[in-house]
PDB file of C-alpha atoms in Angstrom:
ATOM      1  CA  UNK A 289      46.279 -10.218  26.231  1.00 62.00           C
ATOM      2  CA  UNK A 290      48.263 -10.369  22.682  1.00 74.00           C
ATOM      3  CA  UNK A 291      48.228  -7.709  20.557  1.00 79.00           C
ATOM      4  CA  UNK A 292      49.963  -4.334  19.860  1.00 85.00           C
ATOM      5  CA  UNK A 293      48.979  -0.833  19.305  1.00 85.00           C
ATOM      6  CA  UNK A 294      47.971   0.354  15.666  1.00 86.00           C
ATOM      7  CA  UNK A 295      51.292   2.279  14.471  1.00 88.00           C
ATOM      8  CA  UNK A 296      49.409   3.674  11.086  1.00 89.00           C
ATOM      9  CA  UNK A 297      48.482   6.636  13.233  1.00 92.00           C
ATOM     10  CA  UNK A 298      51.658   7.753  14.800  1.00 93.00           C
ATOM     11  CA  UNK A 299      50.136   9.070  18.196  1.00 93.00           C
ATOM     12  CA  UNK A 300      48.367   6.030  18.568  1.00 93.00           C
ATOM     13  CA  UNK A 301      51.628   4.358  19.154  1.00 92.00           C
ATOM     14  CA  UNK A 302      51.710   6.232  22.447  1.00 92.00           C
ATOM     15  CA  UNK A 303      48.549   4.812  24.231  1.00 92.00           C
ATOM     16  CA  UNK A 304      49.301   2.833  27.250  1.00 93.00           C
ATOM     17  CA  UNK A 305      48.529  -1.274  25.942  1.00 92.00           C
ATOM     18  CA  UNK A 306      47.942  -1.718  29.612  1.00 93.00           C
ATOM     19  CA  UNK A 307      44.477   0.126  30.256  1.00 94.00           C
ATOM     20  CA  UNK A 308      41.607  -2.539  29.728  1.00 94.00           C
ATOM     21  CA  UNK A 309      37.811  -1.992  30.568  1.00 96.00           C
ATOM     22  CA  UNK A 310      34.530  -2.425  29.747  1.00 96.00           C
ATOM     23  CA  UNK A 311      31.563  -0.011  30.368  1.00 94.00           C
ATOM     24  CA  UNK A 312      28.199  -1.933  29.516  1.00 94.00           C
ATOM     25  CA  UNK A 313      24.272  -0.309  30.136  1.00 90.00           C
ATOM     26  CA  UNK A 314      21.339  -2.307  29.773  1.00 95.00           C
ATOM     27  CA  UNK A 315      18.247  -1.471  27.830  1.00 94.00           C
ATOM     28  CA  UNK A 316      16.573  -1.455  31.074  1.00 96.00           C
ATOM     29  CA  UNK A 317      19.062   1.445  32.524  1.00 91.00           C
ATOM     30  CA  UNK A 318      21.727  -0.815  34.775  1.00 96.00           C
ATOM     31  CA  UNK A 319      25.023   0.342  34.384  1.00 94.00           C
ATOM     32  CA  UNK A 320      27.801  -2.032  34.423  1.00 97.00           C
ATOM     33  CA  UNK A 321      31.427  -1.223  34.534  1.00 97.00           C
ATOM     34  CA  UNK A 322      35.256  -2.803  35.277  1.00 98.00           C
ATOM     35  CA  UNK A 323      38.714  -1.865  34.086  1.00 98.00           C
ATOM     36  CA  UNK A 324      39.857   1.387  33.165  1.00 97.00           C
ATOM     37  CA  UNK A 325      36.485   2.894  32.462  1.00 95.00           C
ATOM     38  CA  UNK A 326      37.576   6.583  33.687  1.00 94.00           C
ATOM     39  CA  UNK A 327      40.730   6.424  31.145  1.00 95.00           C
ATOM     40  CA  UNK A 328      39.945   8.152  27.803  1.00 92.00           C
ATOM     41  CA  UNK A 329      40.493   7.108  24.758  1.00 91.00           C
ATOM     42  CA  UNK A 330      39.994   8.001  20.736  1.00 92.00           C
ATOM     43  CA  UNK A 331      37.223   6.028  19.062  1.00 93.00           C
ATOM     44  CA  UNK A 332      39.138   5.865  15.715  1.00 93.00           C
ATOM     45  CA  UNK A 333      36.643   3.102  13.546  1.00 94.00           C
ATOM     46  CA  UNK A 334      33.511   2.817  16.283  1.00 95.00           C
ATOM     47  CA  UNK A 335      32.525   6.075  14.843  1.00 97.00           C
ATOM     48  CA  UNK A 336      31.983   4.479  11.204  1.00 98.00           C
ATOM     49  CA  UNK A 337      28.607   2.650  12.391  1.00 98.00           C
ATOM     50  CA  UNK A 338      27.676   6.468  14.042  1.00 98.00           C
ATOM     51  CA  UNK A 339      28.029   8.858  11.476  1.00 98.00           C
ATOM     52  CA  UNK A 340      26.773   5.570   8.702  1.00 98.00           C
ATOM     53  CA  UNK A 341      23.182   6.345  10.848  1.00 98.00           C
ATOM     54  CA  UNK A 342      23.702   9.580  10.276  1.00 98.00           C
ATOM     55  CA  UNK A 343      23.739   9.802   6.631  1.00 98.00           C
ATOM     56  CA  UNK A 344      20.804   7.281   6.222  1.00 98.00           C
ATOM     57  CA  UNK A 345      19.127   9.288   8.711  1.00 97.00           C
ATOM     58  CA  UNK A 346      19.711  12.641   6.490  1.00 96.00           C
ATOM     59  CA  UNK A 347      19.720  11.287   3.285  1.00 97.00           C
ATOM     60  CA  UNK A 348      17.199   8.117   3.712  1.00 98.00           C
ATOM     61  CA  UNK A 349      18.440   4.710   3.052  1.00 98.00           C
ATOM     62  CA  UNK A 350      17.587   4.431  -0.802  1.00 98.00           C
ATOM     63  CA  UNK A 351      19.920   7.780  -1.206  1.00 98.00           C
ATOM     64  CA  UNK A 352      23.152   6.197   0.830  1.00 98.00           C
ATOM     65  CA  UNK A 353      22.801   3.528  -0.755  1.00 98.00           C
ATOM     66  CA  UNK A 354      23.338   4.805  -4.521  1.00 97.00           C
ATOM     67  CA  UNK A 355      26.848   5.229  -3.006  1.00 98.00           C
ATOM     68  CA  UNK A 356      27.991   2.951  -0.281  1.00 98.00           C
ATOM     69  CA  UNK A 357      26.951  -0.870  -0.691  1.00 97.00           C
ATOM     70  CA  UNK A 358      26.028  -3.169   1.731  1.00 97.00           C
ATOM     71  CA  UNK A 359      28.122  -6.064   1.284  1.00 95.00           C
ATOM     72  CA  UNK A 360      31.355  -7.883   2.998  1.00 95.00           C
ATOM     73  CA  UNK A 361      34.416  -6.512   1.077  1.00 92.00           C
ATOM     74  CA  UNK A 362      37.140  -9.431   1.857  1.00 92.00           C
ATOM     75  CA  UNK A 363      39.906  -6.657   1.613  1.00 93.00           C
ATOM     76  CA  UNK A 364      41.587  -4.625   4.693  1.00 94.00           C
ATOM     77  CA  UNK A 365      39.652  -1.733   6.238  1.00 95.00           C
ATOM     78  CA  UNK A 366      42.002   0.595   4.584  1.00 95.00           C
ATOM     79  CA  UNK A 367      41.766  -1.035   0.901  1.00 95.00           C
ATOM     80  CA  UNK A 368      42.201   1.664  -2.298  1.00 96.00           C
ATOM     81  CA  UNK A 369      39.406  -0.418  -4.059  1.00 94.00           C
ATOM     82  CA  UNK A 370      35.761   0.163  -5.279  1.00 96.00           C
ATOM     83  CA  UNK A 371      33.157  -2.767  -5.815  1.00 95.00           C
ATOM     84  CA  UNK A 372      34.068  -3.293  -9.604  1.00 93.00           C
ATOM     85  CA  UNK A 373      30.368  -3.839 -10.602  1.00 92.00           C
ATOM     86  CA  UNK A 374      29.533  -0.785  -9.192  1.00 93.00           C
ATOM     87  CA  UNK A 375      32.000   1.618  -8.722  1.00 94.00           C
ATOM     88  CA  UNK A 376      30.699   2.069  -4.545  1.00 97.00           C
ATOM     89  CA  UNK A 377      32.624   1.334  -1.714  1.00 98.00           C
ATOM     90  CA  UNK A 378      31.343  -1.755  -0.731  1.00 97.00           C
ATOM     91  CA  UNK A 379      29.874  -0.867   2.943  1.00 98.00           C
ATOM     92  CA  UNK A 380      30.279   1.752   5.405  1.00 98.00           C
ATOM     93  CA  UNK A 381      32.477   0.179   7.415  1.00 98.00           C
ATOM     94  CA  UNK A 382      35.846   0.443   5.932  1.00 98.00           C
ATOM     95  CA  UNK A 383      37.536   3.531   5.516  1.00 98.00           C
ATOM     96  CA  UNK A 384      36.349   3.821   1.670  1.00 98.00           C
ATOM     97  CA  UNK A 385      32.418   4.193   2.609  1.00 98.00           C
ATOM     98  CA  UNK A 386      32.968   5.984   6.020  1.00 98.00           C
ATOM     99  CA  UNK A 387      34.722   8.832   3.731  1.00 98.00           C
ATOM    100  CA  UNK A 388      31.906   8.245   1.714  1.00 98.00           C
ATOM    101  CA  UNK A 389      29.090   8.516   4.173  1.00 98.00           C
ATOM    102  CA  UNK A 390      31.156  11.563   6.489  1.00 98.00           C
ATOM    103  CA  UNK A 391      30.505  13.286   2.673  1.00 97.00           C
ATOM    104  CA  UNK A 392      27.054  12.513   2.808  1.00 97.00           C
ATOM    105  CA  UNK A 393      27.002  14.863   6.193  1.00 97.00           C
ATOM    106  CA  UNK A 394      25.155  18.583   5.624  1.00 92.00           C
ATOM    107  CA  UNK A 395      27.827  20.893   5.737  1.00 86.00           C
ATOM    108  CA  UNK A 396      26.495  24.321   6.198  1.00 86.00           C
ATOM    109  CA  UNK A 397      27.672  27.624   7.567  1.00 80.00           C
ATOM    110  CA  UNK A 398      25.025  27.739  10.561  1.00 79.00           C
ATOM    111  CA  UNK A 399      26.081  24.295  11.578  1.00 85.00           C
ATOM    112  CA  UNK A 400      29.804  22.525   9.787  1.00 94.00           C
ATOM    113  CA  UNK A 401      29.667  19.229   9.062  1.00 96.00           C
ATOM    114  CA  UNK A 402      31.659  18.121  12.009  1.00 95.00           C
ATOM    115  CA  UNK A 403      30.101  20.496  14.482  1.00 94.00           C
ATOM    116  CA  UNK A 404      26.926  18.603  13.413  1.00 95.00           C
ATOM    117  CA  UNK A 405      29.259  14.645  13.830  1.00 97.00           C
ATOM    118  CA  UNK A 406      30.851  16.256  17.260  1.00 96.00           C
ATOM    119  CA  UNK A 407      26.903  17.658  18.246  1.00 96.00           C
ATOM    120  CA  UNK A 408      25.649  14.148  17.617  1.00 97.00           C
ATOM    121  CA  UNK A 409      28.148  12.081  18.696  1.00 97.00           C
ATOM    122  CA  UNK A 410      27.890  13.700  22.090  1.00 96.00           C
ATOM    123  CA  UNK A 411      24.107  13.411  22.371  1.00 95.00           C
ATOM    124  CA  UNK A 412      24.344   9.594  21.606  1.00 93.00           C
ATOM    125  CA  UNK A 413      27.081   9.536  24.855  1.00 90.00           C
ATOM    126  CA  UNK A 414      24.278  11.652  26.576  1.00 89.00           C
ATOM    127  CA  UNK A 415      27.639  13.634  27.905  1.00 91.00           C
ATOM    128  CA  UNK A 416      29.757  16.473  26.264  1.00 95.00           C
ATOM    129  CA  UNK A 417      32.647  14.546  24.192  1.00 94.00           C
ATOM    130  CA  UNK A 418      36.175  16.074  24.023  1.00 91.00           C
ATOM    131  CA  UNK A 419      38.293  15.511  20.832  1.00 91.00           C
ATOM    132  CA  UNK A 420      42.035  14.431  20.822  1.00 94.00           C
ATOM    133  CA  UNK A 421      43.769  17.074  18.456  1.00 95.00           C
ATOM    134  CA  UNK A 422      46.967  15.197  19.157  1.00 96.00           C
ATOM    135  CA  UNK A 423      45.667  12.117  17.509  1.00 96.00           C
ATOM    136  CA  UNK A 424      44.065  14.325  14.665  1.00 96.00           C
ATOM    137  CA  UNK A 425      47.236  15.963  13.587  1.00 97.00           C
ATOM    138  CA  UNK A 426      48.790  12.905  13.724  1.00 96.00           C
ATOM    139  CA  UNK A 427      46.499  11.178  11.377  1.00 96.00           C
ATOM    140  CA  UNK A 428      45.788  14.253   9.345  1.00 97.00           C
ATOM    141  CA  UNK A 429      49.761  14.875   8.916  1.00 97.00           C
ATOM    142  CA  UNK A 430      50.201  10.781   7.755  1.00 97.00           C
ATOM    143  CA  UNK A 431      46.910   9.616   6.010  1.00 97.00           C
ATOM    144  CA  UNK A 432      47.831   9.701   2.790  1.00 98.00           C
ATOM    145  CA  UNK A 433      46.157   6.280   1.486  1.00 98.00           C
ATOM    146  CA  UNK A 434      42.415   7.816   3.327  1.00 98.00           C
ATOM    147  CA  UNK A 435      42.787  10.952   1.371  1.00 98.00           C
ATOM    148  CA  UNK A 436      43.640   8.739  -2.369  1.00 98.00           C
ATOM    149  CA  UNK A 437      40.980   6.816  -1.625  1.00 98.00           C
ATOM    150  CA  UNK A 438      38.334  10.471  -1.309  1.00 98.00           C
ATOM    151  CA  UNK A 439      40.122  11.434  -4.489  1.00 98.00           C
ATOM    152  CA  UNK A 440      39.118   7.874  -5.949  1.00 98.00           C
ATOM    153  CA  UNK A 441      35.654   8.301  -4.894  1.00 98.00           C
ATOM    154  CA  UNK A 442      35.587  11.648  -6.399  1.00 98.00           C
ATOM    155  CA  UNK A 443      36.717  10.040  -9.689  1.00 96.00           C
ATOM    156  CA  UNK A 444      33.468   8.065  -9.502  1.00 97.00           C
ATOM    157  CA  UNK A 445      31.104  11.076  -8.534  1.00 96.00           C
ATOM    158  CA  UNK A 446      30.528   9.450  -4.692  1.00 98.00           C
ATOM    159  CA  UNK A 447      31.684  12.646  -3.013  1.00 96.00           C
ATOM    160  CA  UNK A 448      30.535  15.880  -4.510  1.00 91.00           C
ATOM    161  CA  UNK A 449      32.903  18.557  -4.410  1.00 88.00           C
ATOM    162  CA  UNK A 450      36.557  19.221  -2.969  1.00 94.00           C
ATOM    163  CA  UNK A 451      37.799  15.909  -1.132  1.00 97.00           C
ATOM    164  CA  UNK A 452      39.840  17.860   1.555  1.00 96.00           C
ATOM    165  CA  UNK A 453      37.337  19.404   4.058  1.00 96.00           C
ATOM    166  CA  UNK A 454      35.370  15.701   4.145  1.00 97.00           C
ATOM    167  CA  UNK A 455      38.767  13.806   4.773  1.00 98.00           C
ATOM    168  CA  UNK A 456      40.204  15.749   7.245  1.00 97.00           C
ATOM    169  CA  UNK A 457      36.366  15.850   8.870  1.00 96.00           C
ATOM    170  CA  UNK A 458      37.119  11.909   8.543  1.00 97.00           C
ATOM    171  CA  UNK A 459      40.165  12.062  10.942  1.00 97.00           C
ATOM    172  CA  UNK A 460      38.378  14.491  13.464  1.00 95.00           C
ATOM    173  CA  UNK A 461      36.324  11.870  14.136  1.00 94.00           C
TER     174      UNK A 461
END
């Protein structure tokens, strides 16, 4: 395999580039596995298509909408950029609209906002998920470019409110 291990994330740079598998289950319950299956690892941009179902499911689709598009963007995952027709982030998928949709999130003394992504997250797994706080200082000490990019969408009204406790809910996940 070619490749090499994303270095924008510090800690990431110490994952093993050796460990390889692939866990697959069928809609009809068979379970399928090879590789390093038992090894755990950080779900860093998986989680985007997650917590994206979980805003349209608490919001509805028409409301996520008014602030993430739903088109191709052409630009990196980590772009500073807005659709310049509409001011959005132009899907969920890059960094931009995940910040924007992880906003989107209730947030609410009973139950925080990533209590409620961690809850979730682990009921989709059907198994308790742990969190690497390693990998979350690490990105929360260095991600400068995700937090001018939830001032940016501040600047355009697509996050309500103060843009720390959404990014750094961002890097948690």
């Amino acid at each position: 395999m070619d490749g090499s291990l994303a270095d924008y994330i510090p800690e990431l740079t110490r994952a093993d580039p050796n460990h390889f598998g692939i866990a697959v289950v069928t809609a009809d319950g068979y379970r399928y596995a090879v590789g390093d299956v038992d090894v755990p690892f950080t779900i860093q941009s998986v989680s985007k298509a997650f917590t994206y179902g979980m805003a349209l499911d608490h919001r509805g689709a028409a409301a996520v909408e008014e602030r993430v598009g739903v088109e191709p963007s052409g630009e990196a995952f980590n772009s500073i950029s807005l659709d310049p027709g509409t001011g959005r982030p132009r899907n969920p998928m890059i960094n931009a609209g995940a910040i924007a949709v992880t906003g989107m999130l209730p947030d609410r003394e009973a139950e925080p906002r990533f209590e409620h992504i961690r809850s979730t997250f682990s009921r989709f797994a059907a198994r308790e998920l742990t969190w690497d706080d390693e990998v979350y200082a690490s990105e929360s000490a260095t991600g400068f470019r995700n937090r001018a990019i939830a001032n940016l969408l501040r600047s355009f009204d697509i996050l309500d409110g103060p843009t720390d406790p959404v990014v750094e809910d961002y890097f948690r996940q």
